[in-house]
XYZ file of C-alpha atoms in Angstrom:
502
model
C -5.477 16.236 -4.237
C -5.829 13.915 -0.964
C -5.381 15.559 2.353
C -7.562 13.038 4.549
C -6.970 9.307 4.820
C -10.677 8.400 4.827
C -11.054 10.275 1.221
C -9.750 6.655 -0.119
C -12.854 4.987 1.270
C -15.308 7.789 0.492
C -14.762 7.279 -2.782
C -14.501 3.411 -2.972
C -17.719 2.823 -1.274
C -19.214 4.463 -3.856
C -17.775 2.547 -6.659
C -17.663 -0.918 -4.685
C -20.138 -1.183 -1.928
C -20.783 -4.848 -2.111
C -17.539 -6.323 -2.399
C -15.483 -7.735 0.930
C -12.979 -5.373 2.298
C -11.141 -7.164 5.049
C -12.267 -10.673 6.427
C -11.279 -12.959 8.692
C -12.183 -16.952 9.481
C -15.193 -15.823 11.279
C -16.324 -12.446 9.022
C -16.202 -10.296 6.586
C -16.750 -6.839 6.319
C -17.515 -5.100 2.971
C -16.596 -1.525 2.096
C -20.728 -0.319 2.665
C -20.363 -2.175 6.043
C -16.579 -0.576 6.998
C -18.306 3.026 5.886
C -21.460 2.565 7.895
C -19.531 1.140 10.747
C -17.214 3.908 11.219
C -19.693 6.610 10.782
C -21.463 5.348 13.804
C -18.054 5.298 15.827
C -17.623 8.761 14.681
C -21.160 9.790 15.628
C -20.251 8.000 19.315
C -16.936 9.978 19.738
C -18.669 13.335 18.501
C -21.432 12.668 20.658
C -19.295 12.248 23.896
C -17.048 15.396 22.806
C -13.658 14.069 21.815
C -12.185 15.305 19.291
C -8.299 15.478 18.649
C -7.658 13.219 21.158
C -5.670 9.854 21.094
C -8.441 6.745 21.524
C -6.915 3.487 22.973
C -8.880 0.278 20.516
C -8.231 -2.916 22.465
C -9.593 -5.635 20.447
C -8.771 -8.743 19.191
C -7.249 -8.916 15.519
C -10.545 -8.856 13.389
C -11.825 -6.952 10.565
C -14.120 -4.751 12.948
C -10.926 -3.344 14.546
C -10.377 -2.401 11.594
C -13.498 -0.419 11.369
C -12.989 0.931 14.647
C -9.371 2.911 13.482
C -11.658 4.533 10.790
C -14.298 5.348 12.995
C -11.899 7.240 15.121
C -10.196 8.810 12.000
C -14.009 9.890 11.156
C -14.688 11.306 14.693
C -11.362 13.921 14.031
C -9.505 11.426 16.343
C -6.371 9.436 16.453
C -6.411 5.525 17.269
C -3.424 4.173 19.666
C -4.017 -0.123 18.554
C -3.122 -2.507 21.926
C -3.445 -5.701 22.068
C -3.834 -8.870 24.468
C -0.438 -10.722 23.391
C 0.885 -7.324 24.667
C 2.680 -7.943 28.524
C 0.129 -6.044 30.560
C 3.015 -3.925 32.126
C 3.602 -2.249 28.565
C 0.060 -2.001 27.906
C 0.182 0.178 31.048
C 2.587 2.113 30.094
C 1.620 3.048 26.760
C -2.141 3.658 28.789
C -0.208 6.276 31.116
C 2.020 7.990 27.987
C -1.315 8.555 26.086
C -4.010 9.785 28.935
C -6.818 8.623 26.726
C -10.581 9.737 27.304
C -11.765 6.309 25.714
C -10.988 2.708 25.875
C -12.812 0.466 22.691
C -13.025 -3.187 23.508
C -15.121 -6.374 22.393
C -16.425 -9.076 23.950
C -13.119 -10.388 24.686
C -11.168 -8.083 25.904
C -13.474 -6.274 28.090
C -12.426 -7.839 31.020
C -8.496 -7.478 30.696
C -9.271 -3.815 29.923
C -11.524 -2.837 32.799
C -8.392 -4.600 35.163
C -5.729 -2.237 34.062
C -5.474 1.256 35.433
C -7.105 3.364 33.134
C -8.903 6.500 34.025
C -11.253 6.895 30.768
C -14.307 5.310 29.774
C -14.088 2.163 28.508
C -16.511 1.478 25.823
C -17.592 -1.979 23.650
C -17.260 -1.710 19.964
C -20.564 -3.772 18.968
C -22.294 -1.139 21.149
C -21.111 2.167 19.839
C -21.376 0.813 16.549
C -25.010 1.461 16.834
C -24.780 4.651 16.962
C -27.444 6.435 15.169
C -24.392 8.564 12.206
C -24.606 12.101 12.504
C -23.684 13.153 9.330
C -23.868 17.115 9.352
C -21.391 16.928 12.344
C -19.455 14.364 10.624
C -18.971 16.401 7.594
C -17.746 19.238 9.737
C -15.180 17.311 11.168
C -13.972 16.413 8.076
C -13.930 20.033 6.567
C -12.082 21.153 9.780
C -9.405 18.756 9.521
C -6.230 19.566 7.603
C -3.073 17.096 6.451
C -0.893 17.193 9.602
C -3.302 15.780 11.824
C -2.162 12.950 13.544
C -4.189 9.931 12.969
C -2.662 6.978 14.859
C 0.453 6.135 17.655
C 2.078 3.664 17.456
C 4.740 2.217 19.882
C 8.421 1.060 19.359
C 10.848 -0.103 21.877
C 12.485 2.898 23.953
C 15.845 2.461 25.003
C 14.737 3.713 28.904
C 11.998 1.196 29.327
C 9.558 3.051 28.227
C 7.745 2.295 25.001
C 7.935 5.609 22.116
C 4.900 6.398 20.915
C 5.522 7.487 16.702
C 2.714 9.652 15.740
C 1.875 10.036 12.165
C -0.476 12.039 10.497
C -2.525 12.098 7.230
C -0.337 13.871 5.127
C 2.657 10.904 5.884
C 0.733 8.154 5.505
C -1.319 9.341 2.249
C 2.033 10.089 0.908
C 3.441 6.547 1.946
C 0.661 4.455 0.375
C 1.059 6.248 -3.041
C 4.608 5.696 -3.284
C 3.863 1.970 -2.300
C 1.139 1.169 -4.123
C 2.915 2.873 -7.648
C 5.965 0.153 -6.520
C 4.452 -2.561 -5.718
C 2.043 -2.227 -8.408
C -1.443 -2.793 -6.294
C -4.560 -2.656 -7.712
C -8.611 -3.525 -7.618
C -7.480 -7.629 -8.014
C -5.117 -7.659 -5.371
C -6.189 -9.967 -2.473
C -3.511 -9.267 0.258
C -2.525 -11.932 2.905
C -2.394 -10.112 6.375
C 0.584 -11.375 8.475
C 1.451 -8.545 10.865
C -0.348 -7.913 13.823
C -2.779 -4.287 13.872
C -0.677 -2.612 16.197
C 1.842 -2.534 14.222
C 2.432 0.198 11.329
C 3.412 -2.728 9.316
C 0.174 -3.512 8.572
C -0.494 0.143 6.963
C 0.428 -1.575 3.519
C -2.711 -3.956 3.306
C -5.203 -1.983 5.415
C -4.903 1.571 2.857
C -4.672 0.531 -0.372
C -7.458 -2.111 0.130
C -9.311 1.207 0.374
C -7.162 3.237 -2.378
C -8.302 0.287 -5.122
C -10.959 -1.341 -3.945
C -8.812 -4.602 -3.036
C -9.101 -7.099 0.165
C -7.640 -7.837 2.700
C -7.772 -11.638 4.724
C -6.696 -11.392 8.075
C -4.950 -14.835 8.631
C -4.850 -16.713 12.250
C -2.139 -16.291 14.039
C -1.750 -19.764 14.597
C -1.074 -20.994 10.920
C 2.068 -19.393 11.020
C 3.519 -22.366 12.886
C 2.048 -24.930 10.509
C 3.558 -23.748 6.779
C 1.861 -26.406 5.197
C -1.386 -25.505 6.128
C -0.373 -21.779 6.218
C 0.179 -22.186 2.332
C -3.204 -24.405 1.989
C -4.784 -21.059 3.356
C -3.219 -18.444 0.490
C -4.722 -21.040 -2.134
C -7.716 -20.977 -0.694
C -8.684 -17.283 -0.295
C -6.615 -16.803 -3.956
C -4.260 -14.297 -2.010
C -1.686 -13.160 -4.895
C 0.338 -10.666 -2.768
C 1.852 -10.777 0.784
C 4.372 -7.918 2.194
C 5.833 -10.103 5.023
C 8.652 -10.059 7.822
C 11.372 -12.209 6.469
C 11.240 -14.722 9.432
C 7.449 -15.637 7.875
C 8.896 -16.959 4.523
C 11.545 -18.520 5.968
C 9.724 -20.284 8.358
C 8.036 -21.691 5.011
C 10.928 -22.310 3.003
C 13.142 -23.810 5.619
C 10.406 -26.761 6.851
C 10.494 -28.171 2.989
C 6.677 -27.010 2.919
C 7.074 -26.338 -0.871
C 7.962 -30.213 -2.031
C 4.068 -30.615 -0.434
C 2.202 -27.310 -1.681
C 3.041 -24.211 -3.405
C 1.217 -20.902 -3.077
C -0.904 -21.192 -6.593
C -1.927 -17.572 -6.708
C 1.268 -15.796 -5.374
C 2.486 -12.992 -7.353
C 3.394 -9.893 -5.491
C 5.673 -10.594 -2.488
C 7.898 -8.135 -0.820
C 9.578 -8.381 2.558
C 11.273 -6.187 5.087
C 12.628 -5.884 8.437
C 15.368 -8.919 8.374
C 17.839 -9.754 5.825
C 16.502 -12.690 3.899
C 18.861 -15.233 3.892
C 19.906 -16.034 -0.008
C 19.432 -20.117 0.354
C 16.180 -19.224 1.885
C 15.386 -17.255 -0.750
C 16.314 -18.993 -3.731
C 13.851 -21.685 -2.559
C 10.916 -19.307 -2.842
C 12.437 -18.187 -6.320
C 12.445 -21.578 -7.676
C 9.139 -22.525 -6.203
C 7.309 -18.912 -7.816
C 9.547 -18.290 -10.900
C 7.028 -16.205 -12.362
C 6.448 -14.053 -9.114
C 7.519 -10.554 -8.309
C 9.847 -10.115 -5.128
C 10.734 -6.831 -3.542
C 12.939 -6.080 -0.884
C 11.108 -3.026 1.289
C 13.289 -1.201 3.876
C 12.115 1.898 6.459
C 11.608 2.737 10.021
C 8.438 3.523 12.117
C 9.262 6.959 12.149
C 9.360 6.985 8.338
C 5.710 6.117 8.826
C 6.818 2.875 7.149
C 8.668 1.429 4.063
C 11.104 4.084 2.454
C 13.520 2.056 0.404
C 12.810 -0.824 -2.514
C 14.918 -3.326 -4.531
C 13.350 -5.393 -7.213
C 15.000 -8.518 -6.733
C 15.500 -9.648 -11.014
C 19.630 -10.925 -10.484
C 21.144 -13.874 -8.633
C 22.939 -13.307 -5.188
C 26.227 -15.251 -3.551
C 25.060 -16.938 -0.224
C 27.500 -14.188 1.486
C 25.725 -11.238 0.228
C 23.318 -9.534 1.399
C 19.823 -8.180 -0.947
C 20.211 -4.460 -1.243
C 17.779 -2.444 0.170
C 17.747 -0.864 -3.288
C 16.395 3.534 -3.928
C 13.956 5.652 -2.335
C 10.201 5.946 -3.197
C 9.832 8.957 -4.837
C 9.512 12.171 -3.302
C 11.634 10.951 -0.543
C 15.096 11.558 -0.001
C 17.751 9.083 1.440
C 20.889 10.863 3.011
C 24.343 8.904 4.402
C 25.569 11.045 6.593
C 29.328 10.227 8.260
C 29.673 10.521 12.259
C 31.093 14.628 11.311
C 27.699 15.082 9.449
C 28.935 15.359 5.525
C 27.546 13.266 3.172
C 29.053 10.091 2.761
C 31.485 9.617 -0.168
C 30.675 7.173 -2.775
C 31.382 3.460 -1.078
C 31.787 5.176 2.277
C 29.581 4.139 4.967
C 27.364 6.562 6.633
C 23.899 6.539 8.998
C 20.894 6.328 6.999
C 19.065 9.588 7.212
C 15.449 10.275 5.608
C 13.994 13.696 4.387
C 11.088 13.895 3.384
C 6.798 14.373 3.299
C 6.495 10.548 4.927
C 8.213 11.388 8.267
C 5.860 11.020 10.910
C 5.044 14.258 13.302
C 7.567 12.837 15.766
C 7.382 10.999 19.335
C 3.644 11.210 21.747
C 4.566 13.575 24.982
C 8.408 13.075 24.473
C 9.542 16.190 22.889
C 13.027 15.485 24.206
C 13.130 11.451 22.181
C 11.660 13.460 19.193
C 14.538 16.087 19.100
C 17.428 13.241 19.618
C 16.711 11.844 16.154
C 13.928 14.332 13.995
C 16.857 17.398 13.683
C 17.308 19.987 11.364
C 19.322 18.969 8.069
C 23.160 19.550 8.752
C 23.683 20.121 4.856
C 20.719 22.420 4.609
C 21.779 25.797 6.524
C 19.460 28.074 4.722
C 15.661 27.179 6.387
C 14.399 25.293 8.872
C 14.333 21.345 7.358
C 13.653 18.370 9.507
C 15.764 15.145 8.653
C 15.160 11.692 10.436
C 18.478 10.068 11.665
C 17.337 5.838 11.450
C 20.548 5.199 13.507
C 20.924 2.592 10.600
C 24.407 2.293 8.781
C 23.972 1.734 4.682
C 26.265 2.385 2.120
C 26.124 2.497 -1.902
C 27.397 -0.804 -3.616
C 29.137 -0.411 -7.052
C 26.237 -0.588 -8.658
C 24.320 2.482 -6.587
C 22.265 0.404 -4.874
C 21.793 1.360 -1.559
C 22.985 -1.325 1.325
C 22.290 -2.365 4.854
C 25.299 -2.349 6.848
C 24.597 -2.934 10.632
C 22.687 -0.801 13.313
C 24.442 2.247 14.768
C 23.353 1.644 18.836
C 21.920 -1.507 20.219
C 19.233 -1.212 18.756
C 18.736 -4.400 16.526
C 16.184 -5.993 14.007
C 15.047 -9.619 15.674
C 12.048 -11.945 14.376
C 10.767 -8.711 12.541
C 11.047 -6.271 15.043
C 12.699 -3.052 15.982
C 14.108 -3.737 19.733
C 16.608 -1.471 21.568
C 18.550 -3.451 24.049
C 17.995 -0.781 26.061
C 14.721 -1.697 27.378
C 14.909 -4.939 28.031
C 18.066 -4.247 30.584
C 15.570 -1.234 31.680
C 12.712 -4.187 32.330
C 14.940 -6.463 33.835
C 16.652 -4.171 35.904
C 13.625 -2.922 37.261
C 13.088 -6.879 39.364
C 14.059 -6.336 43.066
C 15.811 -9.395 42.530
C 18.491 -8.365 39.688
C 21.458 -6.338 40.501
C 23.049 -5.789 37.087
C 21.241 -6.298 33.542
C 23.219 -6.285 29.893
C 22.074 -7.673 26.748
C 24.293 -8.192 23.585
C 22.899 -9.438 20.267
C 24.797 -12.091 18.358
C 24.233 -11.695 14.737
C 25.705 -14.657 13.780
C 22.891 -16.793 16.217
C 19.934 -14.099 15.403
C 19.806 -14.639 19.541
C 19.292 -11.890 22.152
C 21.575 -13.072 24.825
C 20.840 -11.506 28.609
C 23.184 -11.506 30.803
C 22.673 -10.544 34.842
C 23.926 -10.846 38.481
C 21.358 -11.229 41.008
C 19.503 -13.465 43.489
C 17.024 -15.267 40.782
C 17.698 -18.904 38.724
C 18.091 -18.474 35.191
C 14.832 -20.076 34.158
C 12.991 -18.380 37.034
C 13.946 -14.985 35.365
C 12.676 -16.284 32.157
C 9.627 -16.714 33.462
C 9.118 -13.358 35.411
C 10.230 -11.408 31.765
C 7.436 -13.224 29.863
C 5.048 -10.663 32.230
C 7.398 -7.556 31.469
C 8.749 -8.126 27.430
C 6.714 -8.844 24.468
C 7.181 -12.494 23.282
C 9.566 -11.460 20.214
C 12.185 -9.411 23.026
C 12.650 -12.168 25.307
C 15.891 -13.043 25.325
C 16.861 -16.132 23.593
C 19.996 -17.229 26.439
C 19.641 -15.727 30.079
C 23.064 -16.224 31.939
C 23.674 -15.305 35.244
C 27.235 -14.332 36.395
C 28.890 -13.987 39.396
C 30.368 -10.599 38.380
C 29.168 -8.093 35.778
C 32.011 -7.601 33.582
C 33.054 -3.472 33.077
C 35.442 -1.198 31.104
C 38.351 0.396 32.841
C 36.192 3.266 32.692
C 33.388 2.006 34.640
C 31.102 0.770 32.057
C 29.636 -2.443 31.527
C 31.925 -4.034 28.978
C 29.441 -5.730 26.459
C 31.935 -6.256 23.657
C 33.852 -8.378 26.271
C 30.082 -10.484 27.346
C 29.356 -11.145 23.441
C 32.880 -12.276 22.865
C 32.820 -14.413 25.964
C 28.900 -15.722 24.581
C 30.506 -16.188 20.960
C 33.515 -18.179 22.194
């Protein structure tokens, strides 16, 4: 039985030492070179005494930052992923949330890092990966850690401005990448197509099982995703047979005619999550891969990842909507109705998780972690620890579980979990903005801002691209003369996104 992350590439390297792990357009790292390389990073962070303690990796998306999350698994640490595409203003605050003793850059991102206020050391990665491997101390790290340790934070969007940091540990994710892999049906062939970016937990379902089987992983540019043509040309040429995609990728394919130039020859295995896929959208990848698999994956950041999965094998009305399907197993999926009983059968009710793949909770923010990680209200007996989504689902006549709409403002967009919250916390924060609100029209897919103050429209657009990452910058910015409030004082937002839908 597995109890430590890193026992998936202990054993691989063994069997597969030779054979390319993760790669890139520029290199490629095989699993003797991953295993060397984060032995040395664990022999740096022993060396300097830090152990248990979150590490900050700043480097640009590459199979040696890869490495580097091992190596600080290895050195009995836990690896908080930034990146440069990141507004430096949330970088900072993640920076200040954390406290970290250690900063690991490369070559190009060693000078953004030594501008921001950090207080650690701030190391580069080709360096410390020189680091002679202690292996006696190595191995005692390893026999001293047990299953609940955490080994990475990751940030969502917090509804007060500031960014939650989801810690999980190795019991959650070892648990998560078993129940995957058995679903998606991964093994030693499967070449995975990277899409999301490493500081992201989506990208947990390429980076482990590459080590569980032996597979690989290609990293692929960021900048092919806005030429599908040549996006596809790139799956046919590394042979990649399975992607696990945000919906907004595929449809970016689909929707530019890209398949009446090339299809993706090798494509078998292709699930999606995070958006509803739009049926014409996805009848066009049907027809163009008849003989592929496609899986509909569903599950929150605090879930660790993916806990839901529907096997798409039936035809779908344009008006309906792809169920989000069952549970992996060993986890549990409760609807619970606004008086906490379960939801009857039809009824819609929040979307509530229990089981060994919830993550350890929120990094320094006991009182986030306790809103939404509470005890079971159906269990009264022992202590059991249930996470609320703050998603709505319901059962379909055929038992199939089924998205319904988000409880709060929080909202899915291009991929991405965003509470309004935080952008009207960013934008309110400008010395030049009086009043912030920001309403999502579904119909649109737009994130619409609207704001009194002493700033032009565009203006504020371009002071939030400093403040918001790129994918919660809202799509319309409006600026009233008056903000528009409930007789009880509140600002009146179904009133703004009836006046933006008119």
């Amino acid at each position: 039985m597995q109890n430590h992350v890193l026992d998936y590439l202990n054993k691989i390297v063994k069997e597969k030492p030779d054979k390319v792990a993760f790669a890139d357009d520029s290199e490629a790292l095989t699993f003797e070179q991953v295993y060397r390389q984060s032995r040395a990073v664990g022999s740096f962070l022993h060396g300097r005494g830090i152990c248990g303690k979150p590490v900050v990796v700043f480097m640009n998306k590459q199979p040696r930052e890869i490495a580097a999350f091992f190596g600080v698994i290895t050195g009995g640490d836990f690896y908080v992923p930034i990146d440069e595409e990141m507004p430096r203003f949330r970088i900072e605050l993640i920076l200040e949330n954390v406290q970290s003793p250690l900063l690991i850059c490369d070559r190009q991102t060693e000078e953004m890092a030594r501008e921001f206020d950090f207080g650690g050391e701030i190391v580069l990665y080709d360096d410390i990966a020189q680091t002679p491997v202690e292996d006696e101390a190595l191995q005692e790290i390893y026999d001293r850690a047990i299953d609940t340790d955490p080994i990475y934070i990751v940030f969502t969007s917090g509804s007060t401005g500031v960014p939650k940091g989801v810690a999980a540990c190795h019991r959650s994710v070892i648990d998560y990448i078993e129940q995957l892999s058995e679903t998606l049906g991964f093994d030693e062939n499967t070449v995975f197509g990277n899409q999301t970016p490493l500081y992201f937990d989506a990208c947990l379902k390429e980076l482990y099982p590459t080590l569980k089987f032996g597979a690989t992983t290609y990293l692929i540019p960021r900048n092919l995703f806005l030429f599908p043509v040549k996006l596809v040309e790139y799956l046919n040429e590394h042979r990649i047979n399975t992607i696990c995609w945000v919906v907004s990728a595929l449809t970016m394919i689909s929707a530019f005619g890209t398949f009446r130039t090339v299809r993706p020859e090798y494509l078998k295995n292709i699930a999606f999550g995070s958006e509803v896929f739009p049926i014409r959208q996805f009848r066009l990848w049907r027809e163009a891969l008849p003989e592929a698999r496609f899986t509909n994956l569903y599950g929150p950041t605090e879930g660790t990842g993916m806990c839901c999965y529907y096997r798409v094998e039936r035809d779908f009305e344009e008006n309906e909507a792809i169920p989000v399907g069952r549970p992996f197993k060993n986890t549990e999926i409760i609807l619970l109705t606004e008086d906490d009983r379960r939801a009857a059968e039809g009824e819609t009710g929040e979307i509530c998780i229990r089981g060994t793949s919830l993550t350890l909770g929120y990094y320094n923010n006991f009182e986030k972690t306790g809103e939404v990680f509470v005890q079971n209200p159906l269990n009264t007996a022992y202590p059991e620890l249930i996470y609320r989504t703050g998603d709505l689902g319901r059962y379909n006549e055929r038992g199939e579980l089924v998205f319904v709409s988000r409880k709060d403002y929080q909202i899915k967009h291009m991929g991405h979990r965003i509470e309004l919250g935080e952008i009207e916390a960013n934008v309110s924060l400008l010395d030049e903005v009086k009043i912030a609100a920001c309403v999502y029209d579904e119909r649109k897919n737009r994130i619409v801002l609207y704001y009194v103050g002493d700033v032009g429209e565009g203006e504020l657009a371009g002071m939030l691209k400093s403040r918001l990452p790129r994918y919660m910058i809202p799509n319309s910015i409006i600026r009233l003369e008056e903000m528009l409030f409930t007789a009880n004082g509140k600002i009146d937002r179904k009133a703004l996104k009836a006046e933006y839908q008119k």
